[in-house]
Every structure is written in structure tokens, then in C-alpha cells.
CSV table of C-alpha atoms in Angstrom, one decimal:
chain,number,residue,atom,x,y,z
A,1,MET,CA,-107.2,-50.3,43.1
A,2,LYS,CA,-107.6,-49.8,39.3
A,3,ASN,CA,-110.7,-48.0,37.9
A,4,LYS,CA,-113.1,-50.5,36.4
A,5,ILE,CA,-114.2,-49.9,32.8
A,6,LYS,CA,-117.9,-49.0,32.6
A,7,LEU,CA,-118.0,-47.8,28.9
A,8,VAL,CA,-116.0,-48.8,25.8
A,9,ALA,CA,-116.2,-46.3,22.9
A,10,PHE,CA,-115.5,-48.0,19.6
A,11,ASP,CA,-115.0,-46.4,16.2
A,12,MET,CA,-117.1,-47.9,13.4
A,13,ALA,CA,-115.4,-48.3,9.9
A,14,GLY,CA,-112.2,-50.3,10.3
A,15,THR,CA,-112.7,-51.0,14.0
A,16,THR,CA,-116.1,-52.7,14.4
A,17,VAL,CA,-117.3,-52.6,10.8
A,18,ARG,CA,-115.0,-54.3,8.2
A,19,ASP,CA,-113.4,-51.8,5.9
A,20,GLU,CA,-111.0,-52.7,3.1
A,21,HIS,CA,-110.2,-49.0,2.3
A,22,GLU,CA,-113.7,-48.6,0.8
A,23,VAL,CA,-114.2,-45.2,2.5
A,24,GLU,CA,-110.9,-44.0,1.2
A,25,HIS,CA,-111.9,-45.1,-2.3
A,26,CYS,CA,-115.3,-43.2,-2.0
A,27,PHE,CA,-113.5,-40.1,-0.8
A,28,ARG,CA,-110.9,-40.3,-3.5
A,29,GLN,CA,-113.7,-40.6,-6.1
A,30,ALA,CA,-115.4,-37.5,-4.7
A,31,ALA,CA,-112.2,-35.5,-4.7
A,32,LEU,CA,-111.3,-36.4,-8.3
A,33,GLN,CA,-114.9,-35.7,-9.5
A,34,THR,CA,-115.0,-32.3,-7.9
A,35,GLY,CA,-111.4,-31.1,-8.4
A,36,LEU,CA,-110.1,-31.3,-4.9
A,37,GLU,CA,-106.4,-31.9,-4.7
A,38,MET,CA,-105.4,-34.4,-2.0
A,39,SER,CA,-102.7,-37.1,-2.1
A,40,GLU,CA,-103.3,-40.7,-1.2
A,41,ALA,CA,-101.4,-40.2,2.0
A,42,GLU,CA,-103.5,-37.2,3.0
A,43,ILE,CA,-106.7,-39.1,2.3
A,44,LEU,CA,-105.5,-42.0,4.5
A,45,ALA,CA,-104.3,-39.5,7.2
A,46,VAL,CA,-107.8,-37.9,7.6
A,47,GLN,CA,-109.7,-41.2,8.1
A,48,GLY,CA,-111.7,-40.8,11.3
A,49,TRP,CA,-112.2,-37.1,10.9
A,50,GLY,CA,-115.7,-35.7,10.3
A,51,LYS,CA,-116.1,-35.9,6.6
A,52,ARG,CA,-117.4,-32.4,5.9
A,53,PHE,CA,-114.6,-31.0,8.1
A,54,VAL,CA,-112.1,-32.7,5.7
A,55,PHE,CA,-113.6,-30.9,2.7
A,56,GLU,CA,-113.7,-27.6,4.5
A,57,THR,CA,-110.0,-27.9,5.6
A,58,TYR,CA,-108.6,-29.0,2.2
A,59,TRP,CA,-110.7,-26.7,0.1
A,60,GLU,CA,-109.4,-23.8,2.2
A,61,ARG,CA,-105.8,-25.0,1.6
A,62,GLN,CA,-106.5,-25.2,-2.2
A,63,LEU,CA,-108.3,-21.9,-2.5
A,64,GLY,CA,-106.4,-19.9,0.2
A,65,GLN,CA,-109.5,-18.5,1.9
A,66,ARG,CA,-113.0,-19.2,3.0
A,67,ASP,CA,-115.4,-17.3,0.9
A,68,GLU,CA,-118.5,-17.9,-1.2
A,69,ASN,CA,-116.6,-20.0,-3.8
A,70,TRP,CA,-115.0,-22.0,-1.0
A,71,LEU,CA,-118.5,-22.8,0.5
A,72,GLN,CA,-119.8,-23.8,-2.9
A,73,GLN,CA,-116.8,-26.2,-3.5
A,74,VAL,CA,-117.3,-27.7,0.0
A,75,GLU,CA,-121.0,-28.2,-0.6
A,76,ASN,CA,-120.4,-29.8,-4.0
A,77,SER,CA,-117.6,-32.1,-2.8
A,78,PHE,CA,-119.5,-33.2,0.3
A,79,TYR,CA,-122.7,-33.9,-1.6
A,80,THR,CA,-120.8,-35.9,-4.2
A,81,PHE,CA,-119.1,-37.9,-1.4
A,82,THR,CA,-122.4,-38.6,0.3
A,83,GLN,CA,-124.0,-40.0,-2.8
A,84,ILE,CA,-121.0,-42.3,-3.5
A,85,LEU,CA,-120.7,-43.4,0.1
A,86,GLU,CA,-124.5,-44.1,0.6
A,87,ASN,CA,-124.7,-46.0,-2.6
A,88,HIS,CA,-121.7,-48.1,-1.5
A,89,TYR,CA,-123.2,-49.0,1.9
A,90,LEU,CA,-126.6,-49.7,0.4
A,91,THR,CA,-125.3,-52.1,-2.3
A,92,GLN,CA,-122.2,-53.7,-1.0
A,93,PRO,CA,-121.7,-56.4,1.7
A,94,ILE,CA,-121.3,-55.1,5.3
A,95,GLU,CA,-119.8,-57.3,8.0
A,96,PRO,CA,-118.5,-56.8,11.5
A,97,THR,CA,-114.8,-56.9,12.0
A,98,GLU,CA,-113.0,-60.0,13.3
A,99,GLY,CA,-114.0,-60.5,17.0
A,100,ALA,CA,-116.4,-57.6,17.2
A,101,LEU,CA,-119.5,-59.6,18.1
A,102,GLU,CA,-117.5,-61.8,20.5
A,103,VAL,CA,-116.2,-58.6,22.2
A,104,PHE,CA,-119.7,-57.1,22.4
A,105,ALA,CA,-121.1,-60.3,24.0
A,106,PHE,CA,-118.2,-60.3,26.6
A,107,LEU,CA,-118.8,-56.6,27.5
A,108,ARG,CA,-122.5,-57.3,27.8
A,109,GLU,CA,-121.8,-60.1,30.3
A,110,GLN,CA,-119.5,-57.8,32.3
A,111,GLY,CA,-122.1,-55.0,32.4
A,112,ILE,CA,-119.9,-52.7,30.4
A,113,LYS,CA,-121.6,-50.3,28.1
A,114,ILE,CA,-120.9,-50.2,24.3
A,115,ALA,CA,-120.8,-46.9,22.3
A,116,LEU,CA,-120.1,-46.6,18.6
A,117,THR,CA,-118.6,-43.3,17.5
A,118,THR,CA,-117.9,-42.4,13.9
A,119,GLY,CA,-116.8,-39.6,11.6
A,120,PHE,CA,-119.8,-40.6,9.4
A,121,TYR,CA,-122.9,-38.4,9.4
A,122,ARG,CA,-126.1,-39.8,10.8
A,123,LYS,CA,-127.8,-41.0,7.6
A,124,VAL,CA,-124.9,-43.3,6.4
A,125,SER,CA,-124.3,-44.5,10.0
A,126,ASP,CA,-128.0,-45.6,10.1
A,127,ILE,CA,-127.6,-47.4,6.8
A,128,ILE,CA,-124.7,-49.4,8.3
A,129,LEU,CA,-126.4,-50.0,11.6
A,130,GLU,CA,-129.6,-51.1,10.0
A,131,ARG,CA,-127.9,-53.6,7.7
A,132,LEU,CA,-125.9,-55.1,10.5
A,133,GLY,CA,-129.0,-55.4,12.7
A,134,TRP,CA,-127.5,-53.0,15.3
A,135,LEU,CA,-130.1,-50.3,14.9
A,136,GLN,CA,-132.9,-52.5,16.3
A,137,GLY,CA,-133.5,-51.7,20.0
A,138,LEU,CA,-132.2,-48.1,19.9
A,139,ASN,CA,-134.6,-45.2,20.6
A,140,GLU,CA,-134.9,-41.9,18.9
A,141,LEU,CA,-131.8,-40.7,20.8
A,142,TYR,CA,-129.9,-43.8,19.6
A,143,ILE,CA,-129.8,-45.2,23.2
A,144,ASN,CA,-130.4,-48.9,24.0
A,145,THR,CA,-133.9,-49.5,25.2
A,146,GLY,CA,-133.0,-52.9,26.6
A,147,ASN,CA,-132.3,-55.4,23.8
A,148,ALA,CA,-129.9,-53.7,21.3
A,149,VAL,CA,-126.5,-55.0,20.4
A,150,ILE,CA,-124.9,-51.7,21.3
A,151,ASP,CA,-125.9,-49.1,24.0
A,152,CYS,CA,-125.6,-45.9,21.9
A,153,SER,CA,-124.5,-44.5,18.6
A,154,ILE,CA,-122.8,-41.1,18.2
A,155,THR,CA,-122.1,-39.5,14.8
A,156,SER,CA,-119.8,-36.5,14.0
A,157,ASP,CA,-122.8,-34.3,13.0
A,158,GLN,CA,-124.3,-34.7,16.5
A,159,VAL,CA,-121.4,-32.8,18.2
A,160,ALA,CA,-119.6,-29.5,17.9
A,161,SER,CA,-116.4,-31.1,16.7
A,162,GLY,CA,-115.5,-34.5,15.3
A,163,ARG,CA,-112.3,-36.3,16.0
A,164,PRO,CA,-109.6,-35.7,17.1
A,165,ALA,CA,-111.7,-33.6,19.5
A,166,PRO,CA,-113.1,-35.7,22.3
A,167,ASP,CA,-116.7,-34.5,21.8
A,168,MET,CA,-118.2,-37.8,20.7
A,169,ILE,CA,-116.7,-39.7,23.7
A,170,PHE,CA,-118.1,-37.0,26.0
A,171,LYS,CA,-121.5,-37.3,24.3
A,172,ALA,CA,-121.5,-41.0,24.9
A,173,MET,CA,-120.6,-40.6,28.5
A,174,GLN,CA,-123.4,-38.0,28.9
A,175,LEU,CA,-126.1,-40.2,27.3
A,176,LEU,CA,-125.0,-43.3,29.2
A,177,LYS,CA,-124.5,-41.5,32.5
A,178,ILE,CA,-120.8,-42.3,32.9
A,179,GLU,CA,-119.4,-39.5,35.1
A,180,SER,CA,-115.6,-40.2,35.0
A,181,ALA,CA,-113.3,-40.6,32.1
A,182,ALA,CA,-111.3,-43.0,34.3
A,183,ASN,CA,-114.1,-45.5,33.7
A,184,VAL,CA,-114.0,-45.2,29.9
A,185,LEU,CA,-111.8,-47.0,27.3
A,186,SER,CA,-111.7,-46.2,23.6
A,187,VAL,CA,-110.7,-48.3,20.6
A,188,GLY,CA,-110.0,-47.2,17.0
A,189,ASP,CA,-108.0,-47.9,13.9
A,190,THR,CA,-106.9,-44.3,13.0
A,191,PRO,CA,-104.5,-41.7,14.5
A,192,SER,CA,-107.5,-39.4,15.1
A,193,ASP,CA,-109.2,-42.2,17.1
A,194,ILE,CA,-106.2,-42.5,19.4
A,195,GLN,CA,-105.9,-38.7,19.7
A,196,ALA,CA,-109.6,-38.4,20.6
A,197,GLY,CA,-109.0,-40.8,23.5
A,198,HIS,CA,-106.0,-38.9,24.7
A,199,ASN,CA,-107.9,-35.6,24.3
A,200,ALA,CA,-110.7,-37.0,26.5
A,201,GLN,CA,-108.1,-37.8,29.2
A,202,LEU,CA,-108.8,-41.5,29.0
A,203,GLU,CA,-106.3,-43.8,30.7
A,204,HIS,CA,-106.9,-46.4,27.9
A,205,SER,CA,-106.9,-45.2,24.3
A,206,LEU,CA,-106.3,-48.4,22.3
A,207,ALA,CA,-105.7,-49.0,18.7
A,208,VAL,CA,-106.4,-52.0,16.5
A,209,ALA,CA,-103.9,-53.0,13.7
A,210,ASN,CA,-106.2,-54.8,11.3
A,211,GLY,CA,-108.3,-51.8,10.2
A,212,THR,CA,-107.4,-49.0,7.8
A,213,HIS,CA,-104.0,-48.2,9.3
A,214,PRO,CA,-101.2,-50.7,10.0
A,215,ALA,CA,-99.5,-50.7,13.4
A,216,ASP,CA,-96.4,-48.7,12.2
A,217,LEU,CA,-98.6,-45.7,11.3
A,218,LEU,CA,-100.5,-45.9,14.7
A,219,ILE,CA,-97.7,-46.5,17.2
A,220,PRO,CA,-96.2,-42.9,16.8
A,221,HIS,CA,-99.5,-41.6,18.1
A,222,GLN,CA,-98.9,-43.5,21.4
A,223,PRO,CA,-101.9,-45.8,21.8
A,224,THR,CA,-102.1,-47.2,25.3
A,225,LYS,CA,-102.1,-50.7,23.7
A,226,MET,CA,-101.8,-52.0,20.2
A,227,LEU,CA,-104.3,-54.8,19.6
A,228,GLY,CA,-103.9,-57.2,16.7
A,229,THR,CA,-107.6,-57.6,16.4
A,230,LEU,CA,-110.6,-56.5,18.4
A,231,ARG,CA,-110.7,-59.9,20.0
A,232,ASP,CA,-107.5,-59.0,21.9
A,233,LEU,CA,-109.5,-56.4,24.0
A,234,ILE,CA,-110.9,-59.3,26.1
A,235,PRO,CA,-107.5,-60.4,27.6
A,236,TYR,CA,-106.4,-56.8,27.9
A,237,LEU,CA,-109.4,-56.1,30.2
A,238,LYS,CA,-108.9,-59.3,32.2
A,239,GLU,CA,-105.1,-59.0,32.6
A,240,ASN,CA,-105.4,-55.4,33.7
A,241,ASP,CA,-108.2,-56.1,36.1
A,242,LEU,CA,-110.5,-53.6,34.3
A,243,CYS,CA,-113.7,-55.7,34.3
């Protein structure tokens, strides 16, 4: 008998929240304004990572070491990025991705928990959740008190390591009292999302092809299933007797 899914861990930007490469654009602006050298391909490749970790990694590459100057550059770039990103999400339209609300409703009917994990830090995640109406009903630990759209929200600054480490998935399992990774499925739109699912030893680490990365950039990372849109998760669960 197959293990039934009790928890689905979704990425946010590009997976459950519509993203037309806005985060990349914000990151590119911050890098240009603060002198960090990153190519377009590199900026795309690190989508899904914890944002501060990206600046730490690439400033070390550029400077050759981690010292006081490195720390100052990291702080400056990250601060600049947060100002650009927060302004974007405070002023621009925010919408769920195609099929996201339909999938959430289906999972609720099946008694399957919904966790949102993200490379964003808590403040900007809260801006997004608030504007979508998904923050309502979550307590101070960001756990559903009974009437929320989602069951918990985990950000990269709440755990020791962001993606591709599995820490956010494990944190969601802990908060929602899911004991076995065999009962967890993850969905994301970046290589690091897929890798986090594999690193958590999930049997189902899925990818969606209508987010920030097209299918041809995701398939090499061996997602368990490539979904066209999030809506395709429903037949996947049914056909594989997972709900």
C-alpha cells in the first residue's frame, strides 16, 4: 500500500504566488546598485535560495575571502535588495498562480495540510501573505488556528539553512506534527526546490513548469513529476492513490 500524503510543502514565488521574474529583476537591481558581479544565468540559478545566503556566497567569490569588507558589502547589498523587494510587493499587484486556490481547496477537502516555504525572509513573506489574505487565521508561530487558507508558513530566516537544504520542510513537519517524510510531498519551480525535496528524502519532489524556470531547466534535477501548472497536482494525487 502506498503512503498517503498528509502534507504538501509548496514554494511561494513562482509556485503559489505569480512571479513574472520580478524577484530576479529586484535582485539584479540590487546587484547593479551595489557593485556585485553576477550574470543573468547566475541570478536565475539561485532563485529559491535564501536571499542573504546568495549575497554571502557571491561576494565571497568576488572578494576572495570573508572579512570585514566582505561583511559590509553583504550587508549593503542585502539591505538594498530588501528595500527594492519590499517596495515591489507593497505597490505592485500580487496574485495566486494558476490553479493554486483550487489545489488548496482540494487538499483541504482531503484533510491534507498545506505549508508554504520560501527563500524570502519573514517581513516580505508577511507582506505577500497579508495582501493575498493568507495571513489571516495564522497564529504567532504562523500555524493555522482553524480558518486559514494555509496551515503554516516557513521562511528561510527561521531555519539554520535555506534551500537546497531540507530544513524548511523539516520545520513544517515539526510544526504540523507529521512524523514521516513518506507522508510529505513538495512542489516548487526552481532547481533548489527540487533538491530540497530530494534532500528531505521525499518520495515526491515535484516541479511546476509555469513559474520562474521552464521545464528544460528543471528536468535535469530529476523532479519526481513535471507539472504543467499547479492544477495538475490534483490528478497526480488521485492517479497515484496518494489521497
